[in-house]
Each structure stands twice: as C-alpha cells, then as structure tokens.
C-alpha cells in the first residue's frame, strides 16, 4: 500500500505539518524514531509540576503564538522581576545587577502546562493510528514517482510524497539516500540547534530567590551552571528553576554527580539546600546528537551555520521530497517559530505540486 504523504519526524515541525495537511483533507503517516513525540520539545511531568528539558520560551513569535492560541493553549510571562546574579570569575564575588540589563528589557513567555502541551494538543488532533513511534528511517530511495523508506527493523514503507523534518545533520549521518541529493555536503555542515546543549530543571518547596528580590536569572562564565531562570508556575503553587549547564569530564556520564554540583552551586547563589528540593532532572542534548564516533554534530560548526539555506526551501526528487524543521527555516532558524514556519512552507509547496 502506498501512502499519500509520509512525514519523517514527530517533532514540532512534523506535527504542525501533519495538523495542517489534515485540515486540507490529507492524512499523512508520521514516522518517529524515538518512543515519544516532540523532538527537542521535552516536557516531563510530576502531577501538576513540569520539567522543561527542551525548548521552553515563546518570544515575539507570531506563527507560534497563533498556533498555540488555535490549539486552545495559554501563555504566561517569564518571571523577570528583581535583580539577576552574575558570576564573572571565581576570583570575583558574585555580582548583583538589574535583570533588564541582561535581557535588554525583553518580555517572553512560557506555555501554561509546559511546552509539551503543544505536542499533546497537536497529536490529539491527529489519528493515533497514523503516528508510528520507534520507526527510524535508515534508507530513502526515489524512483518511478515514489519514495521508498527502509526502517531500521527492515520493513519498507512507500510514499508518493515525503516531508522530512529531522535536522539536516541527522539526515546526513543516519539516512542513506538514493540517488544522492546535491545538498549532502551542505547537510553535513548545517548546525543543529540545541545539539550541544545540556538543560536542567529543579522543583522546589517555594521561590527562595523572590523573597530576596531576585528574579532567578543567573549568568555564569564558569562552573557547571551557565544560565538559570525562574521556572515557577503562574498559579503560585509550583516553584522551580531551570537552566543550562556545561558538563565536562565525569559529569557527562554521572547524573547523581551533576545533581550534586547543581545543588552546591544553587546553594551558593540562592541559599537552596538539598532539603528544599522536591525533584531534579536534566538532559544532555550534546550526548544525543552524536555520530558513530560519538563526536557531537556541532563540532567545528558555528551557531546557525547553513540554517535556512535556499536549498532547503525547494522541493526535490521531482517534487516528491520536501524539507522542514527548525534548521531549514530562513526566519528564526533553530527555534520553535522557525519549526512552525518551515512546516507551513513545506505543506504549501507539497499542495501546490
């Protein structure tokens, strides 16, 4: 049986493309290599509290905001009241500064219920039997007007048209394409956003920083923690912090040690002790986006390198293959806004062919 449209990747771009196609009467088949949807949106929940381990913030993102509103979801502003803390150097005392001076007065938002609520709302609009998890595409072959996809379990799925939404560097490293595309070298040198990031979330009994007139915002040039922001819900019942870390050496493979160091550094910053912690989790994206030699995909690449390149904006294989995904977008590349915009572009190209 030949599928009308197959979407490779069940992240924000893939789900948005599927949602948009369904509104045009097309029910695509989604192939997701992992055991969950969302891609770099990775929200974990403990009851009414959430861990944000992936994409988190909504900026001046009109397409994303329209999508969120259309799905019946709400936004609330990131808490930025009070001062920020800055760690310039171990030899210098921690500095206190206006948060606005670090954010340039920017106002940005989070999704009520976690960014994963977008993923859930989109998937709720799709047919469950049209979403296949744990289906890693390893080969793609084009011929006689069809695209044949080989899954890592040996099965083959054939589609008339394919939208591929995974990062280009992942495509170049994991999918053998026949005949070769003329952008193979470009895909290998396309930066993967969050590809070398590590993120943590810590849930707490209360907002210990706010009572000290601190916003929870931290910028650091050293240590494990490099950035922190408030992660308390807007209902006044759930409190936490989230941020980015830069683990090296044994910390990359030792979860408990990372947690211990994070707690030590938060104690130094805010007086938070082990007894105050309700839960902790982190995720090392830099350990996920690696090749067979365990080298990170972004090694020797600069941020946004080749993102939004013109070759990703066109159809391929005689209008049977289309690219989407945050890295393919010329506008807001690497971000959720870019992912949504790329999905709309790919669907428009497909429907017009």
Short mmCIF file of C-alpha atoms in Angstrom, two decimals:
data_model
loop_
_atom_site.label_atom_id
_atom_site.label_comp_id
_atom_site.label_asym_id
_atom_site.label_seq_id
_atom_site.Cartn_x
_atom_site.Cartn_y
_atom_site.Cartn_z
CA UNK A 1 0.00 0.00 0.00
CA UNK A 2 1.36 3.41 -0.96
CA UNK A 3 0.96 6.32 1.44
CA UNK A 4 -0.13 9.67 0.02
CA UNK A 5 2.21 11.63 2.29
CA UNK A 6 4.79 10.44 4.82
CA UNK A 7 6.31 12.76 7.40
CA UNK A 8 9.67 11.75 8.86
CA UNK A 9 9.97 13.15 12.38
CA UNK A 10 7.36 13.76 15.07
CA UNK A 11 8.73 16.99 16.49
CA UNK A 12 7.05 20.38 16.32
CA UNK A 13 7.62 20.76 12.56
CA UNK A 14 6.38 17.26 11.76
CA UNK A 15 3.29 17.53 13.93
CA UNK A 16 2.46 21.01 12.63
CA UNK A 17 2.81 19.78 9.05
CA UNK A 18 0.54 16.81 9.76
CA UNK A 19 -2.02 19.05 11.51
CA UNK A 20 -2.01 21.48 8.58
CA UNK A 21 -2.29 18.72 5.98
CA UNK A 22 -5.23 17.16 7.81
CA UNK A 23 -7.06 20.47 7.65
CA UNK A 24 -6.60 20.22 3.86
CA UNK A 25 -8.05 16.71 3.77
CA UNK A 26 -4.75 14.83 3.74
CA UNK A 27 -3.96 12.30 6.47
CA UNK A 28 -0.19 11.78 6.44
CA UNK A 29 1.69 8.95 8.13
CA UNK A 30 4.21 10.14 10.75
CA UNK A 31 7.36 8.09 11.35
CA UNK A 32 9.14 8.97 14.61
CA UNK A 33 12.42 7.27 15.53
CA UNK A 34 12.03 7.73 19.30
CA UNK A 35 9.50 6.35 21.75
CA UNK A 36 7.91 9.77 22.23
CA UNK A 37 6.77 12.71 20.15
CA UNK A 38 8.09 16.24 20.49
CA UNK A 39 11.68 16.15 19.30
CA UNK A 40 13.50 18.95 21.07
CA UNK A 41 10.37 19.82 23.00
CA UNK A 42 10.85 17.58 26.01
CA UNK A 43 8.49 18.17 28.91
CA UNK A 44 8.27 15.66 31.75
CA UNK A 45 5.56 15.86 34.39
CA UNK A 46 5.13 15.04 38.06
CA UNK A 47 1.45 15.72 38.63
CA UNK A 48 0.87 19.46 38.19
CA UNK A 49 4.60 20.26 38.08
CA UNK A 50 6.66 20.00 34.90
CA UNK A 51 10.31 19.58 33.98
CA UNK A 52 11.25 21.54 30.87
CA UNK A 53 14.29 19.81 29.41
CA UNK A 54 14.00 21.15 25.88
CA UNK A 55 12.53 24.14 24.06
CA UNK A 56 10.82 26.42 26.59
CA UNK A 57 10.27 30.05 25.64
CA UNK A 58 7.94 31.85 23.27
CA UNK A 59 9.37 35.14 22.08
CA UNK A 60 7.92 37.57 19.52
CA UNK A 61 6.84 34.53 17.55
CA UNK A 62 3.66 35.33 15.67
CA UNK A 63 3.23 32.00 13.87
CA UNK A 64 3.89 30.02 17.04
CA UNK A 65 1.57 32.23 19.08
CA UNK A 66 -1.21 31.80 16.52
CA UNK A 67 -0.74 28.02 16.59
CA UNK A 68 -0.79 27.94 20.39
CA UNK A 69 -3.92 30.08 20.54
CA UNK A 70 -5.63 27.99 17.87
CA UNK A 71 -4.97 24.87 19.91
CA UNK A 72 -6.68 26.44 22.92
CA UNK A 73 -3.49 26.85 24.96
CA UNK A 74 -2.41 29.80 27.06
CA UNK A 75 0.84 31.65 27.67
CA UNK A 76 2.14 33.35 30.79
CA UNK A 77 5.10 35.74 31.09
CA UNK A 78 8.52 34.57 32.19
CA UNK A 79 9.17 35.92 35.70
CA UNK A 80 11.89 38.58 35.47
CA UNK A 81 11.16 40.87 38.42
CA UNK A 82 14.06 41.77 40.70
CA UNK A 83 17.79 41.52 40.22
CA UNK A 84 19.90 38.96 38.39
CA UNK A 85 23.14 37.37 39.59
CA UNK A 86 26.32 37.27 37.53
CA UNK A 87 29.35 35.03 38.06
CA UNK A 88 32.16 36.63 36.07
CA UNK A 89 35.17 34.82 37.51
CA UNK A 90 35.94 32.59 40.53
CA UNK A 91 38.21 35.31 41.90
CA UNK A 92 35.38 37.88 41.89
CA UNK A 93 32.39 37.91 44.21
CA UNK A 94 29.02 37.14 42.65
CA UNK A 95 27.60 40.38 41.26
CA UNK A 96 24.02 41.58 41.54
CA UNK A 97 22.58 43.51 38.60
CA UNK A 98 19.28 44.55 37.06
CA UNK A 99 17.70 41.67 35.18
CA UNK A 100 16.65 44.09 32.45
CA UNK A 101 20.32 44.89 31.82
CA UNK A 102 20.90 41.24 30.87
CA UNK A 103 17.69 40.67 28.93
CA UNK A 104 17.61 44.14 27.32
CA UNK A 105 14.12 44.51 28.74
CA UNK A 106 12.75 41.65 26.64
CA UNK A 107 9.41 40.13 27.59
CA UNK A 108 8.89 36.49 26.71
CA UNK A 109 6.52 33.74 27.71
CA UNK A 110 6.07 30.08 28.57
CA UNK A 111 3.22 27.72 27.78
CA UNK A 112 0.86 27.04 30.65
CA UNK A 113 1.17 23.34 31.43
CA UNK A 114 4.59 23.13 29.77
CA UNK A 115 5.78 23.33 26.19
CA UNK A 116 4.82 19.68 25.83
CA UNK A 117 1.20 20.82 25.89
CA UNK A 118 1.71 21.97 22.29
CA UNK A 119 2.84 18.48 21.32
CA UNK A 120 -0.10 16.87 23.11
CA UNK A 121 -2.63 19.27 21.60
CA UNK A 122 -1.30 18.71 18.08
CA UNK A 123 -1.21 14.93 18.42
CA UNK A 124 -4.76 14.98 19.82
CA UNK A 125 -5.89 16.47 16.51
CA UNK A 126 -4.34 13.60 14.53
CA UNK A 127 -5.37 9.98 14.10
CA UNK A 128 -3.43 7.85 16.57
CA UNK A 129 -3.00 5.02 14.08
CA UNK A 130 -1.24 7.44 11.71
CA UNK A 131 1.58 8.03 14.18
CA UNK A 132 4.23 5.31 14.40
CA UNK A 133 6.87 5.53 17.14
CA UNK A 134 10.22 3.72 17.20
CA UNK A 135 10.40 3.83 13.39
CA UNK A 136 13.89 5.02 12.49
CA UNK A 137 14.31 5.61 8.77
CA UNK A 138 17.75 4.42 7.60
CA UNK A 139 17.32 4.40 3.80
CA UNK A 140 15.45 6.53 1.29
CA UNK A 141 15.22 5.63 -2.39
CA UNK A 142 13.43 7.56 -5.12
CA UNK A 143 12.23 6.02 -8.35
CA UNK A 144 9.21 5.84 -10.68
CA UNK A 145 7.40 8.62 -8.86
CA UNK A 146 7.58 7.03 -5.40
CA UNK A 147 9.85 7.26 -2.40
CA UNK A 148 10.73 4.02 -0.63
CA UNK A 149 11.69 4.28 3.05
CA UNK A 150 13.52 1.46 4.81
CA UNK A 151 13.08 1.31 8.60
CA UNK A 152 15.79 0.01 10.94
CA UNK A 153 13.69 -3.10 11.57
CA UNK A 154 13.92 -3.97 7.87
CA UNK A 155 10.38 -3.02 6.95
CA UNK A 156 9.71 -0.81 3.92
CA UNK A 157 7.09 1.93 3.59
CA UNK A 158 6.37 3.59 0.26
CA UNK A 159 5.02 7.10 -0.14
CA UNK A 160 4.07 9.31 -3.05
CA UNK A 161 5.46 12.35 -1.24
CA UNK A 162 7.68 12.79 1.83
CA UNK A 163 8.30 15.70 4.18
CA UNK A 164 11.46 15.18 6.19
CA UNK A 165 11.62 17.28 9.35
CA UNK A 166 14.63 15.97 11.28
CA UNK A 167 17.76 18.15 11.46
CA UNK A 168 19.84 18.05 8.26
CA UNK A 169 22.96 16.80 10.08
CA UNK A 170 20.91 13.88 11.43
CA UNK A 171 19.73 13.09 7.88
CA UNK A 172 23.30 13.14 6.59
CA UNK A 173 24.52 10.82 9.35
CA UNK A 174 21.63 8.39 9.65
CA UNK A 175 19.81 8.10 6.32
CA UNK A 176 21.29 6.68 3.12
CA UNK A 177 19.64 8.49 0.19
CA UNK A 178 19.46 7.16 -3.39
CA UNK A 179 20.04 8.84 -5.74
CA UNK A 180 22.24 11.18 -3.67
CA UNK A 181 20.90 14.66 -3.13
CA UNK A 182 23.08 17.53 -4.28
CA UNK A 183 22.91 19.04 -0.78
CA UNK A 184 24.60 16.14 1.03
CA UNK A 185 27.70 18.16 1.90
CA UNK A 186 25.54 21.10 2.97
CA UNK A 187 23.55 18.88 5.35
CA UNK A 188 26.76 17.67 6.98
CA UNK A 189 27.78 21.27 7.67
CA UNK A 190 24.40 22.52 8.95
CA UNK A 191 24.33 23.49 12.62
CA UNK A 192 21.82 21.66 14.84
CA UNK A 193 20.23 23.99 17.37
CA UNK A 194 20.48 22.70 20.98
CA UNK A 195 22.73 19.99 19.57
CA UNK A 196 25.43 20.71 22.13
CA UNK A 197 23.22 21.97 24.98
CA UNK A 198 22.51 20.50 28.40
CA UNK A 199 19.49 21.55 30.41
CA UNK A 200 18.27 21.01 33.97
CA UNK A 201 15.08 21.64 35.92
CA UNK A 202 14.79 21.62 39.69
CA UNK A 203 11.45 21.69 41.55
CA UNK A 204 11.39 23.32 44.99
CA UNK A 205 9.19 23.90 48.02
CA UNK A 206 9.00 27.60 47.31
CA UNK A 207 10.56 30.52 45.41
CA UNK A 208 13.52 31.24 47.68
CA UNK A 209 15.02 33.83 45.31
CA UNK A 210 11.93 36.02 45.03
CA UNK A 211 11.85 36.79 48.75
CA UNK A 212 15.35 38.25 48.25
CA UNK A 213 14.09 40.42 45.36
CA UNK A 214 15.91 38.23 42.85
CA UNK A 215 14.42 37.21 39.52
CA UNK A 216 16.11 33.82 39.49
CA UNK A 217 18.09 34.86 36.41
CA UNK A 218 21.75 33.87 36.56
CA UNK A 219 24.53 34.25 34.04
CA UNK A 220 27.83 32.50 34.71
CA UNK A 221 31.18 32.29 32.94
CA UNK A 222 32.32 29.29 34.97
CA UNK A 223 31.13 26.24 36.87
CA UNK A 224 28.57 23.65 35.81
CA UNK A 225 25.59 26.03 35.69
CA UNK A 226 25.89 28.67 32.96
CA UNK A 227 22.37 30.12 32.95
CA UNK A 228 19.34 29.94 35.25
CA UNK A 229 15.79 31.27 35.02
CA UNK A 230 12.71 31.09 37.20
CA UNK A 231 10.54 28.05 36.44
CA UNK A 232 7.66 28.67 38.83
CA UNK A 233 4.13 28.24 37.52
CA UNK A 234 1.85 31.27 37.46
CA UNK A 235 -0.65 29.66 39.85
CA UNK A 236 1.55 30.26 42.91
CA UNK A 237 1.55 26.56 43.75
CA UNK A 238 4.57 25.21 41.86
CA UNK A 239 8.10 26.54 42.20
CA UNK A 240 11.34 25.79 40.44
CA UNK A 241 14.35 26.85 38.44
CA UNK A 242 15.64 25.73 35.07
CA UNK A 243 18.77 26.43 33.17
CA UNK A 244 21.69 25.37 31.06
CA UNK A 245 24.77 23.50 32.21
CA UNK A 246 28.14 22.77 30.65
CA UNK A 247 29.21 19.35 31.94
CA UNK A 248 32.71 18.10 31.17
CA UNK A 249 34.69 15.03 32.11
CA UNK A 250 32.99 12.62 34.51
CA UNK A 251 29.97 14.92 34.82
CA UNK A 252 28.79 13.98 31.33
CA UNK A 253 28.17 10.40 32.43
CA UNK A 254 27.20 10.81 36.08
CA UNK A 255 23.66 12.05 36.75
CA UNK A 256 23.98 12.00 40.55
CA UNK A 257 27.22 13.95 40.44
CA UNK A 258 25.66 16.58 38.15
CA UNK A 259 22.73 16.92 40.55
CA UNK A 260 25.12 17.28 43.48
CA UNK A 261 27.12 20.03 41.77
CA UNK A 262 23.97 21.87 40.63
CA UNK A 263 22.68 21.86 44.23
CA UNK A 264 26.04 23.12 45.50
CA UNK A 265 26.03 26.00 43.03
CA UNK A 266 22.38 26.89 43.73
CA UNK A 267 23.19 26.91 47.45
CA UNK A 268 25.94 29.43 46.71
CA UNK A 269 23.59 31.53 44.60
CA UNK A 270 20.28 31.40 46.47
CA UNK A 271 20.83 29.50 49.73
CA UNK A 272 18.90 26.50 48.39
CA UNK A 273 19.72 23.31 50.28
CA UNK A 274 19.16 19.64 49.49
CA UNK A 275 16.21 19.56 51.90
CA UNK A 276 14.39 22.20 49.82
CA UNK A 277 14.42 20.08 46.67
CA UNK A 278 11.33 18.17 45.59
CA UNK A 279 12.74 16.78 42.34
CA UNK A 280 15.59 17.21 39.86
CA UNK A 281 16.15 16.13 36.28
CA UNK A 282 18.39 17.05 33.37
CA UNK A 283 19.03 16.11 29.78
CA UNK A 284 22.27 16.27 27.83
CA UNK A 285 21.34 17.04 24.23
CA UNK A 286 25.03 17.09 23.43
CA UNK A 287 25.16 13.37 24.19
CA UNK A 288 22.14 12.68 21.97
CA UNK A 289 23.29 14.46 18.82
CA UNK A 290 26.47 12.47 18.17
CA UNK A 291 27.78 10.43 15.25
CA UNK A 292 29.06 6.84 15.26
CA UNK A 293 32.41 8.06 16.64
CA UNK A 294 30.49 9.79 19.45
CA UNK A 295 31.53 13.17 18.10
CA UNK A 296 28.97 15.91 18.61
CA UNK A 297 27.17 17.01 15.44
CA UNK A 298 28.11 20.65 16.02
CA UNK A 299 31.85 20.06 16.27
CA UNK A 300 33.64 22.66 14.10
CA UNK A 301 30.33 24.34 13.19
CA UNK A 302 29.25 27.85 14.19
CA UNK A 303 25.72 28.57 15.51
CA UNK A 304 23.12 28.71 12.72
CA UNK A 305 25.66 27.66 10.09
CA UNK A 306 23.75 26.94 6.85
CA UNK A 307 20.41 27.24 8.66
CA UNK A 308 17.70 28.39 6.27
CA UNK A 309 19.85 27.74 3.20
CA UNK A 310 17.96 28.17 -0.07
CA UNK A 311 18.39 24.50 -0.98
CA UNK A 312 16.11 23.55 1.94
CA UNK A 313 13.38 25.83 0.64
CA UNK A 314 12.82 23.93 -2.59
CA UNK A 315 11.32 20.56 -3.45
CA UNK A 316 13.50 17.63 -4.55
CA UNK A 317 13.10 14.34 -6.41
CA UNK A 318 10.74 15.87 -8.98
CA UNK A 319 8.52 17.48 -6.33
CA UNK A 320 8.25 14.34 -4.22
CA UNK A 321 10.56 15.32 -1.31
CA UNK A 322 10.27 18.40 0.88
CA UNK A 323 12.38 19.68 3.78
CA UNK A 324 11.03 21.16 7.00
CA UNK A 325 12.38 21.58 10.52
CA UNK A 326 13.78 24.48 12.51
CA UNK A 327 17.20 24.40 10.82
CA UNK A 328 15.65 24.73 7.35
CA UNK A 329 13.88 27.99 8.13
CA UNK A 330 15.40 31.31 6.96
CA UNK A 331 13.39 33.05 9.67
CA UNK A 332 14.03 32.22 13.34
CA UNK A 333 16.17 29.20 12.43
CA UNK A 334 16.64 26.69 15.25
CA UNK A 335 13.69 27.98 17.26
CA UNK A 336 10.08 26.83 17.60
CA UNK A 337 8.92 29.73 15.43
CA UNK A 338 11.25 28.53 12.69
CA UNK A 339 9.94 24.98 13.02
CA UNK A 340 6.32 26.09 12.63
CA UNK A 341 7.11 28.36 9.69
CA UNK A 342 9.07 25.60 7.94
CA UNK A 343 6.12 23.22 8.30
CA UNK A 344 3.74 25.71 6.69
CA UNK A 345 6.22 26.32 3.86
CA UNK A 346 6.70 22.59 3.16
CA UNK A 347 2.96 21.91 3.18
CA UNK A 348 2.32 24.81 0.82
CA UNK A 349 4.98 23.52 -1.57
CA UNK A 350 3.56 19.99 -1.42
CA UNK A 351 -0.04 21.03 -2.01
CA UNK A 352 0.93 23.25 -4.93
CA UNK A 353 2.81 20.45 -6.69
#
